[in-house]
């Protein structure tokens, strides 16, 4: 029997890696940067594993040239990074700090010089602390401040960055930041979380308009969502209802207004005990519902739910960190279950069919928009061998499975234009500190030396050839 032909991706497919500012940059007090909510949170005792902070992170601020060279050596043709708001606008309002913008200009020029397409995210969770002190995302004013910041960055970099994302995973900002409190700023108030969600939506819409007013029309504007891929435990009507509620609270609450100009009616009913939604003002939905060019999808694992028995209600783990408070407003009647199957170091089940389902769902939900997988990846307990190499066959298998799912979705008609591995480098994994390694590239946290893991070499070969290499050869190439 002849070997099956390896699956070929479209020739223009973007093979990228993703990072975010606070997770990799370090240099938190340099060039005029001021604290963000993550500086404050990580410096608060008990909030992160081992008291870890992003003070140094992986020192990308000083090593960005080496990191870009690493990507070029691997053969990647795209890189998604985020801008630190408080590096550009230290108080979250007013004029920009040129030195902050210059860093991103140098980074982008280095990428372009190496033939790597930059993709810029404006907000990956690091709100300037001064804006949180003024009320943070539950306050409407924060959305206006974000639009101003977007206009500044768009004017500075719009001539050289074509791919723009306003927000990364607003669900985490709203519900982990203000609901369960496992993320900065660590508040536990469901009404505030729902207000935050609306103001993040408004921020997205106003920022999209601001970007369009200062950037060349060829540039693409998107948002990256991490809608849960919800699976009901059974076909019982009450389990289907539970699944729908979590879908609304993770997806509809964002893609409803952003893609369709309306919140799902069911969401208002389901959360009526928490908020009356009077924070939604006339004109907001039109401001949020801006035409987009693309949609970013972040996927790691599916979410399995059922109706909760009345006697089993209360806080429980849904894979989003340890807290006595649930991130999910008005969802005491929903029980979360561990999906069956192999798990990563985060305890997240490996299930590439979830990525396929997510892509196909948004192909229907957002017809005409280009889709990008803006994050996908896995944490494993990677360690260098005695020869100094880092072999991570589980991550190779994870990537192979998920990229195969992307390929299948494209074959089935989905317009997926690119994939960004989360993450380029091991980095600060928020409340988990440096305990969880998501990188394709291993970082020695003492020397900060970078070593591509076998998964990065495998992924680089995929990028260079446009096909998925056999998994059993992973790591033998270098
Ligand atoms: O590290 C995070 C990233 O910042 C946002 N999406 C999920 C990743 C893994 O938890």
PDB file of C-alpha atoms in Angstrom, residues 190-411:
ATOM      1  CA  UNK A 190     -21.022  38.780  39.237  1.00  0.00           C
ATOM      2  CA  UNK A 191     -22.908  42.005  38.502  1.00  0.00           C
ATOM      3  CA  UNK A 192     -19.573  43.763  37.977  1.00  0.00           C
ATOM      4  CA  UNK A 193     -18.437  40.898  35.730  1.00  0.00           C
ATOM      5  CA  UNK A 194     -21.481  41.290  33.478  1.00  0.00           C
ATOM      6  CA  UNK A 195     -20.971  45.056  33.320  1.00  0.00           C
ATOM      7  CA  UNK A 196     -17.319  44.398  32.460  1.00  0.00           C
ATOM      8  CA  UNK A 197     -18.390  42.073  29.641  1.00  0.00           C
ATOM      9  CA  UNK A 198     -20.578  44.793  28.134  1.00  0.00           C
ATOM     10  CA  UNK A 199     -17.899  47.456  28.442  1.00  0.00           C
ATOM     11  CA  UNK A 200     -15.354  45.122  26.847  1.00  0.00           C
ATOM     12  CA  UNK A 201     -17.771  44.695  23.951  1.00  0.00           C
ATOM     13  CA  UNK A 202     -18.198  48.448  23.748  1.00  0.00           C
ATOM     14  CA  UNK A 203     -14.427  48.875  23.911  1.00  0.00           C
ATOM     15  CA  UNK A 204     -14.056  46.455  21.006  1.00  0.00           C
ATOM     16  CA  UNK A 205     -16.582  48.353  18.878  1.00  0.00           C
ATOM     17  CA  UNK A 206     -15.225  51.817  19.659  1.00  0.00           C
ATOM     18  CA  UNK A 207     -11.643  50.640  19.126  1.00  0.00           C
ATOM     19  CA  UNK A 208     -12.560  49.094  15.780  1.00  0.00           C
ATOM     20  CA  UNK A 209     -13.961  52.443  14.671  1.00  0.00           C
ATOM     21  CA  UNK A 210     -10.913  54.281  16.016  1.00  0.00           C
ATOM     22  CA  UNK A 211      -8.534  51.904  14.234  1.00  0.00           C
ATOM     23  CA  UNK A 212     -10.367  52.263  10.946  1.00  0.00           C
ATOM     24  CA  UNK A 213     -10.178  56.053  11.172  1.00  0.00           C
ATOM     25  CA  UNK A 214      -6.382  56.070  11.422  1.00  0.00           C
ATOM     26  CA  UNK A 215      -5.240  52.983   9.522  1.00  0.00           C
ATOM     27  CA  UNK A 216      -5.003  52.077   5.833  1.00  0.00           C
ATOM     28  CA  UNK A 217      -8.181  50.355   4.623  1.00  0.00           C
ATOM     29  CA  UNK A 218      -6.224  47.199   3.695  1.00  0.00           C
ATOM     30  CA  UNK A 219      -5.656  46.355   7.359  1.00  0.00           C
ATOM     31  CA  UNK A 220      -7.713  43.610   8.933  1.00  0.00           C
ATOM     32  CA  UNK A 221      -9.514  44.065  12.281  1.00  0.00           C
ATOM     33  CA  UNK A 222     -10.672  41.139  14.427  1.00  0.00           C
ATOM     34  CA  UNK A 223     -11.317  40.051  18.005  1.00  0.00           C
ATOM     35  CA  UNK A 224     -10.121  36.798  19.584  1.00  0.00           C
ATOM     36  CA  UNK A 225     -12.791  34.871  21.455  1.00  0.00           C
ATOM     37  CA  UNK A 226     -12.514  31.766  23.619  1.00  0.00           C
ATOM     38  CA  UNK A 227     -16.117  30.661  23.505  1.00  0.00           C
ATOM     39  CA  UNK A 228     -16.460  27.385  25.398  1.00  0.00           C
ATOM     40  CA  UNK A 229     -17.098  24.354  23.227  1.00  0.00           C
ATOM     41  CA  UNK A 230     -19.882  23.097  25.453  1.00  0.00           C
ATOM     42  CA  UNK A 231     -20.948  19.488  25.468  1.00  0.00           C
ATOM     43  CA  UNK A 232     -24.041  18.362  27.409  1.00  0.00           C
ATOM     44  CA  UNK A 233     -23.553  15.268  29.574  1.00  0.00           C
ATOM     45  CA  UNK A 234     -26.727  13.746  28.121  1.00  0.00           C
ATOM     46  CA  UNK A 235     -29.579  14.635  25.800  1.00  0.00           C
ATOM     47  CA  UNK A 236     -31.868  15.201  28.810  1.00  0.00           C
ATOM     48  CA  UNK A 237     -33.651  18.552  28.311  1.00  0.00           C
ATOM     49  CA  UNK A 238     -32.218  19.941  31.563  1.00  0.00           C
ATOM     50  CA  UNK A 239     -28.657  19.082  30.486  1.00  0.00           C
ATOM     51  CA  UNK A 240     -29.241  20.695  27.089  1.00  0.00           C
ATOM     52  CA  UNK A 241     -30.477  23.818  28.873  1.00  0.00           C
ATOM     53  CA  UNK A 242     -27.381  23.850  31.086  1.00  0.00           C
ATOM     54  CA  UNK A 243     -25.181  23.613  27.983  1.00  0.00           C
ATOM     55  CA  UNK A 244     -27.048  26.454  26.336  1.00  0.00           C
ATOM     56  CA  UNK A 245     -26.649  28.656  29.389  1.00  0.00           C
ATOM     57  CA  UNK A 246     -22.868  28.181  29.446  1.00  0.00           C
ATOM     58  CA  UNK A 247     -22.730  28.749  25.702  1.00  0.00           C
ATOM     59  CA  UNK A 248     -24.566  32.073  26.158  1.00  0.00           C
ATOM     60  CA  UNK A 249     -22.359  33.067  29.100  1.00  0.00           C
ATOM     61  CA  UNK A 250     -19.115  32.320  27.273  1.00  0.00           C
ATOM     62  CA  UNK A 251     -19.986  32.947  23.612  1.00  0.00           C
ATOM     63  CA  UNK A 252     -23.295  34.712  23.031  1.00  0.00           C
ATOM     64  CA  UNK A 253     -22.450  37.412  25.569  1.00  0.00           C
ATOM     65  CA  UNK A 254     -19.615  38.464  23.223  1.00  0.00           C
ATOM     66  CA  UNK A 255     -20.378  37.266  19.712  1.00  0.00           C
ATOM     67  CA  UNK A 256     -24.053  38.222  20.072  1.00  0.00           C
ATOM     68  CA  UNK A 257     -23.415  41.978  20.105  1.00  0.00           C
ATOM     69  CA  UNK A 258     -20.126  41.847  18.176  1.00  0.00           C
ATOM     70  CA  UNK A 259     -21.307  39.723  15.238  1.00  0.00           C
ATOM     71  CA  UNK A 260     -25.078  40.144  15.334  1.00  0.00           C
ATOM     72  CA  UNK A 261     -25.716  43.431  17.130  1.00  0.00           C
ATOM     73  CA  UNK A 262     -27.764  41.884  19.956  1.00  0.00           C
ATOM     74  CA  UNK A 263     -27.391  39.963  23.193  1.00  0.00           C
ATOM     75  CA  UNK A 264     -29.247  36.648  23.277  1.00  0.00           C
ATOM     76  CA  UNK A 265     -32.651  37.245  24.908  1.00  0.00           C
ATOM     77  CA  UNK A 266     -32.043  34.113  27.014  1.00  0.00           C
ATOM     78  CA  UNK A 267     -29.020  35.776  28.591  1.00  0.00           C
ATOM     79  CA  UNK A 268     -31.152  38.615  29.982  1.00  0.00           C
ATOM     80  CA  UNK A 269     -33.587  36.108  31.457  1.00  0.00           C
ATOM     81  CA  UNK A 270     -30.881  33.839  32.862  1.00  0.00           C
ATOM     82  CA  UNK A 271     -29.018  36.673  34.597  1.00  0.00           C
ATOM     83  CA  UNK A 272     -32.009  38.737  35.760  1.00  0.00           C
ATOM     84  CA  UNK A 273     -31.243  37.903  39.408  1.00  0.00           C
ATOM     85  CA  UNK A 274     -27.763  39.443  39.001  1.00  0.00           C
ATOM     86  CA  UNK A 275     -28.294  42.527  36.839  1.00  0.00           C
ATOM     87  CA  UNK A 276     -31.043  44.404  35.051  1.00  0.00           C
ATOM     88  CA  UNK A 277     -28.607  45.299  32.237  1.00  0.00           C
ATOM     89  CA  UNK A 278     -29.428  48.990  32.617  1.00  0.00           C
ATOM     90  CA  UNK A 279     -25.748  49.663  31.913  1.00  0.00           C
ATOM     91  CA  UNK A 280     -26.506  48.966  28.226  1.00  0.00           C
ATOM     92  CA  UNK A 281     -27.262  52.415  26.823  1.00  0.00           C
ATOM     93  CA  UNK A 282     -29.058  53.430  23.639  1.00  0.00           C
ATOM     94  CA  UNK A 283     -26.698  53.187  20.702  1.00  0.00           C
ATOM     95  CA  UNK A 284     -24.276  50.783  22.403  1.00  0.00           C
ATOM     96  CA  UNK A 285     -25.233  47.781  20.301  1.00  0.00           C
ATOM     97  CA  UNK A 286     -24.759  49.722  17.082  1.00  0.00           C
ATOM     98  CA  UNK A 287     -21.381  50.945  18.330  1.00  0.00           C
ATOM     99  CA  UNK A 288     -20.319  47.384  19.153  1.00  0.00           C
ATOM    100  CA  UNK A 289     -21.610  45.810  15.946  1.00  0.00           C
ATOM    101  CA  UNK A 290     -18.874  46.992  13.581  1.00  0.00           C
ATOM    102  CA  UNK A 291     -17.994  45.194  10.363  1.00  0.00           C
ATOM    103  CA  UNK A 292     -14.949  42.992  10.925  1.00  0.00           C
ATOM    104  CA  UNK A 293     -12.522  41.366   8.517  1.00  0.00           C
ATOM    105  CA  UNK A 294     -11.640  38.325  10.554  1.00  0.00           C
ATOM    106  CA  UNK A 295     -12.373  36.433  13.733  1.00  0.00           C
ATOM    107  CA  UNK A 296      -9.796  34.907  16.064  1.00  0.00           C
ATOM    108  CA  UNK A 297     -10.664  31.631  17.762  1.00  0.00           C
ATOM    109  CA  UNK A 298      -8.805  30.359  20.831  1.00  0.00           C
ATOM    110  CA  UNK A 299      -9.327  26.727  21.738  1.00  0.00           C
ATOM    111  CA  UNK A 300      -7.785  24.361  24.261  1.00  0.00           C
ATOM    112  CA  UNK A 301     -10.382  21.842  25.462  1.00  0.00           C
ATOM    113  CA  UNK A 302     -14.126  21.185  25.556  1.00  0.00           C
ATOM    114  CA  UNK A 303     -16.447  21.940  28.499  1.00  0.00           C
ATOM    115  CA  UNK A 304     -18.745  19.158  29.712  1.00  0.00           C
ATOM    116  CA  UNK A 305     -21.822  20.228  31.670  1.00  0.00           C
ATOM    117  CA  UNK A 306     -25.089  18.957  33.062  1.00  0.00           C
ATOM    118  CA  UNK A 307     -27.894  20.333  35.190  1.00  0.00           C
ATOM    119  CA  UNK A 308     -26.764  20.393  38.825  1.00  0.00           C
ATOM    120  CA  UNK A 309     -28.716  18.401  41.372  1.00  0.00           C
ATOM    121  CA  UNK A 310     -30.137  20.807  43.924  1.00  0.00           C
ATOM    122  CA  UNK A 311     -28.051  19.206  46.708  1.00  0.00           C
ATOM    123  CA  UNK A 312     -24.799  19.388  44.709  1.00  0.00           C
ATOM    124  CA  UNK A 313     -24.886  23.126  44.077  1.00  0.00           C
ATOM    125  CA  UNK A 314     -22.114  25.502  45.009  1.00  0.00           C
ATOM    126  CA  UNK A 315     -18.612  26.378  43.822  1.00  0.00           C
ATOM    127  CA  UNK A 316     -16.873  23.706  41.796  1.00  0.00           C
ATOM    128  CA  UNK A 317     -13.977  23.404  39.433  1.00  0.00           C
ATOM    129  CA  UNK A 318     -14.563  24.110  35.760  1.00  0.00           C
ATOM    130  CA  UNK A 319     -10.881  24.069  34.801  1.00  0.00           C
ATOM    131  CA  UNK A 320     -10.432  27.814  35.278  1.00  0.00           C
ATOM    132  CA  UNK A 321      -8.389  27.852  38.462  1.00  0.00           C
ATOM    133  CA  UNK A 322      -9.121  27.421  42.137  1.00  0.00           C
ATOM    134  CA  UNK A 323     -11.600  29.794  43.722  1.00  0.00           C
ATOM    135  CA  UNK A 324     -14.499  29.653  46.132  1.00  0.00           C
ATOM    136  CA  UNK A 325     -16.349  31.787  43.618  1.00  0.00           C
ATOM    137  CA  UNK A 326     -17.636  30.612  40.276  1.00  0.00           C
ATOM    138  CA  UNK A 327     -16.811  32.728  37.236  1.00  0.00           C
ATOM    139  CA  UNK A 328     -20.293  31.945  35.863  1.00  0.00           C
ATOM    140  CA  UNK A 329     -23.059  34.366  36.955  1.00  0.00           C
ATOM    141  CA  UNK A 330     -26.437  32.852  37.765  1.00  0.00           C
ATOM    142  CA  UNK A 331     -25.235  29.370  36.897  1.00  0.00           C
ATOM    143  CA  UNK A 332     -25.553  27.536  40.218  1.00  0.00           C
ATOM    144  CA  UNK A 333     -27.867  25.156  38.413  1.00  0.00           C
ATOM    145  CA  UNK A 334     -25.048  23.986  36.113  1.00  0.00           C
ATOM    146  CA  UNK A 335     -22.556  21.246  37.031  1.00  0.00           C
ATOM    147  CA  UNK A 336     -19.167  21.007  35.340  1.00  0.00           C
ATOM    148  CA  UNK A 337     -17.590  17.615  34.655  1.00  0.00           C
ATOM    149  CA  UNK A 338     -14.196  16.394  33.602  1.00  0.00           C
ATOM    150  CA  UNK A 339     -14.362  15.345  29.935  1.00  0.00           C
ATOM    151  CA  UNK A 340     -13.087  11.809  29.446  1.00  0.00           C
ATOM    152  CA  UNK A 341      -9.699  11.178  27.867  1.00  0.00           C
ATOM    153  CA  UNK A 342      -6.081  12.116  28.128  1.00  0.00           C
ATOM    154  CA  UNK A 343      -5.242  15.398  29.886  1.00  0.00           C
ATOM    155  CA  UNK A 344      -2.520  17.999  29.673  1.00  0.00           C
ATOM    156  CA  UNK A 345      -0.585  19.378  32.632  1.00  0.00           C
ATOM    157  CA  UNK A 346      -3.395  21.920  33.131  1.00  0.00           C
ATOM    158  CA  UNK A 347      -5.816  19.014  33.628  1.00  0.00           C
ATOM    159  CA  UNK A 348      -7.484  19.973  30.343  1.00  0.00           C
ATOM    160  CA  UNK A 349      -8.765  17.115  28.184  1.00  0.00           C
ATOM    161  CA  UNK A 350      -7.147  16.683  24.782  1.00  0.00           C
ATOM    162  CA  UNK A 351      -9.951  16.724  22.226  1.00  0.00           C
ATOM    163  CA  UNK A 352      -9.234  18.081  18.726  1.00  0.00           C
ATOM    164  CA  UNK A 353     -12.846  17.491  17.684  1.00  0.00           C
ATOM    165  CA  UNK A 354     -13.693  20.512  19.847  1.00  0.00           C
ATOM    166  CA  UNK A 355     -11.528  22.708  17.645  1.00  0.00           C
ATOM    167  CA  UNK A 356     -13.190  21.338  14.524  1.00  0.00           C
ATOM    168  CA  UNK A 357     -16.635  21.998  16.034  1.00  0.00           C
ATOM    169  CA  UNK A 358     -15.661  25.526  17.049  1.00  0.00           C
ATOM    170  CA  UNK A 359     -14.399  26.361  13.564  1.00  0.00           C
ATOM    171  CA  UNK A 360     -17.493  24.962  11.863  1.00  0.00           C
ATOM    172  CA  UNK A 361     -19.769  26.760  14.317  1.00  0.00           C
ATOM    173  CA  UNK A 362     -18.153  30.129  13.617  1.00  0.00           C
ATOM    174  CA  UNK A 363     -18.120  29.460   9.879  1.00  0.00           C
ATOM    175  CA  UNK A 364     -21.899  29.492  10.203  1.00  0.00           C
ATOM    176  CA  UNK A 365     -22.039  32.239  12.838  1.00  0.00           C
ATOM    177  CA  UNK A 366     -19.711  34.614  10.961  1.00  0.00           C
ATOM    178  CA  UNK A 367     -20.037  33.891   7.246  1.00  0.00           C
ATOM    179  CA  UNK A 368     -17.635  35.942   5.160  1.00  0.00           C
ATOM    180  CA  UNK A 369     -15.104  36.482   7.941  1.00  0.00           C
ATOM    181  CA  UNK A 370     -11.667  34.976   7.648  1.00  0.00           C
ATOM    182  CA  UNK A 371     -10.974  32.697  10.606  1.00  0.00           C
ATOM    183  CA  UNK A 372      -7.684  32.448  12.448  1.00  0.00           C
ATOM    184  CA  UNK A 373      -6.862  30.035  15.227  1.00  0.00           C
ATOM    185  CA  UNK A 374      -5.248  32.720  17.356  1.00  0.00           C
ATOM    186  CA  UNK A 375      -4.344  30.324  20.204  1.00  0.00           C
ATOM    187  CA  UNK A 376      -4.048  26.593  20.588  1.00  0.00           C
ATOM    188  CA  UNK A 377      -1.526  24.547  22.494  1.00  0.00           C
ATOM    189  CA  UNK A 378      -0.835  22.536  25.613  1.00  0.00           C
ATOM    190  CA  UNK A 379       1.175  22.620  28.829  1.00  0.00           C
ATOM    191  CA  UNK A 380       3.361  19.638  29.678  1.00  0.00           C
ATOM    192  CA  UNK A 381       6.015  19.018  32.296  1.00  0.00           C
ATOM    193  CA  UNK A 382       8.936  19.547  29.907  1.00  0.00           C
ATOM    194  CA  UNK A 383      12.498  19.015  31.053  1.00  0.00           C
ATOM    195  CA  UNK A 384      15.772  18.957  29.147  1.00  0.00           C
ATOM    196  CA  UNK A 385      17.411  15.532  28.674  1.00  0.00           C
ATOM    197  CA  UNK A 386      21.023  14.935  29.629  1.00  0.00           C
ATOM    198  CA  UNK A 387      21.908  16.003  26.078  1.00  0.00           C
ATOM    199  CA  UNK A 388      20.202  19.355  26.683  1.00  0.00           C
ATOM    200  CA  UNK A 389      17.406  18.636  24.214  1.00  0.00           C
ATOM    201  CA  UNK A 390      13.756  18.891  25.175  1.00  0.00           C
ATOM    202  CA  UNK A 391      11.609  16.065  23.843  1.00  0.00           C
ATOM    203  CA  UNK A 392       7.883  16.673  24.118  1.00  0.00           C
ATOM    204  CA  UNK A 393       6.121  13.963  22.118  1.00  0.00           C
ATOM    205  CA  UNK A 394       2.799  14.685  23.874  1.00  0.00           C
ATOM    206  CA  UNK A 395       2.819  18.236  22.527  1.00  0.00           C
ATOM    207  CA  UNK A 396       3.712  16.976  19.042  1.00  0.00           C
ATOM    208  CA  UNK A 397       0.706  14.652  19.227  1.00  0.00           C
ATOM    209  CA  UNK A 398      -1.487  17.492  20.523  1.00  0.00           C
ATOM    210  CA  UNK A 399      -0.457  19.819  17.698  1.00  0.00           C
ATOM    211  CA  UNK A 400      -0.754  17.120  15.079  1.00  0.00           C
ATOM    212  CA  UNK A 401      -4.284  16.289  16.265  1.00  0.00           C
ATOM    213  CA  UNK A 402      -5.415  19.910  16.370  1.00  0.00           C
ATOM    214  CA  UNK A 403      -3.797  20.930  13.093  1.00  0.00           C
ATOM    215  CA  UNK A 404      -5.403  17.881  11.476  1.00  0.00           C
ATOM    216  CA  UNK A 405      -8.746  19.152  12.790  1.00  0.00           C
ATOM    217  CA  UNK A 406      -8.021  22.553  11.211  1.00  0.00           C
ATOM    218  CA  UNK A 407      -7.174  20.842   7.948  1.00  0.00           C
ATOM    219  CA  UNK A 408     -10.393  18.854   8.048  1.00  0.00           C
ATOM    220  CA  UNK A 409     -12.394  22.024   8.682  1.00  0.00           C
ATOM    221  CA  UNK A 410     -10.755  23.728   5.702  1.00  0.00           C
ATOM    222  CA  UNK A 411     -11.538  20.683   3.554  1.00  0.00           C
TER     223      UNK A 411
END
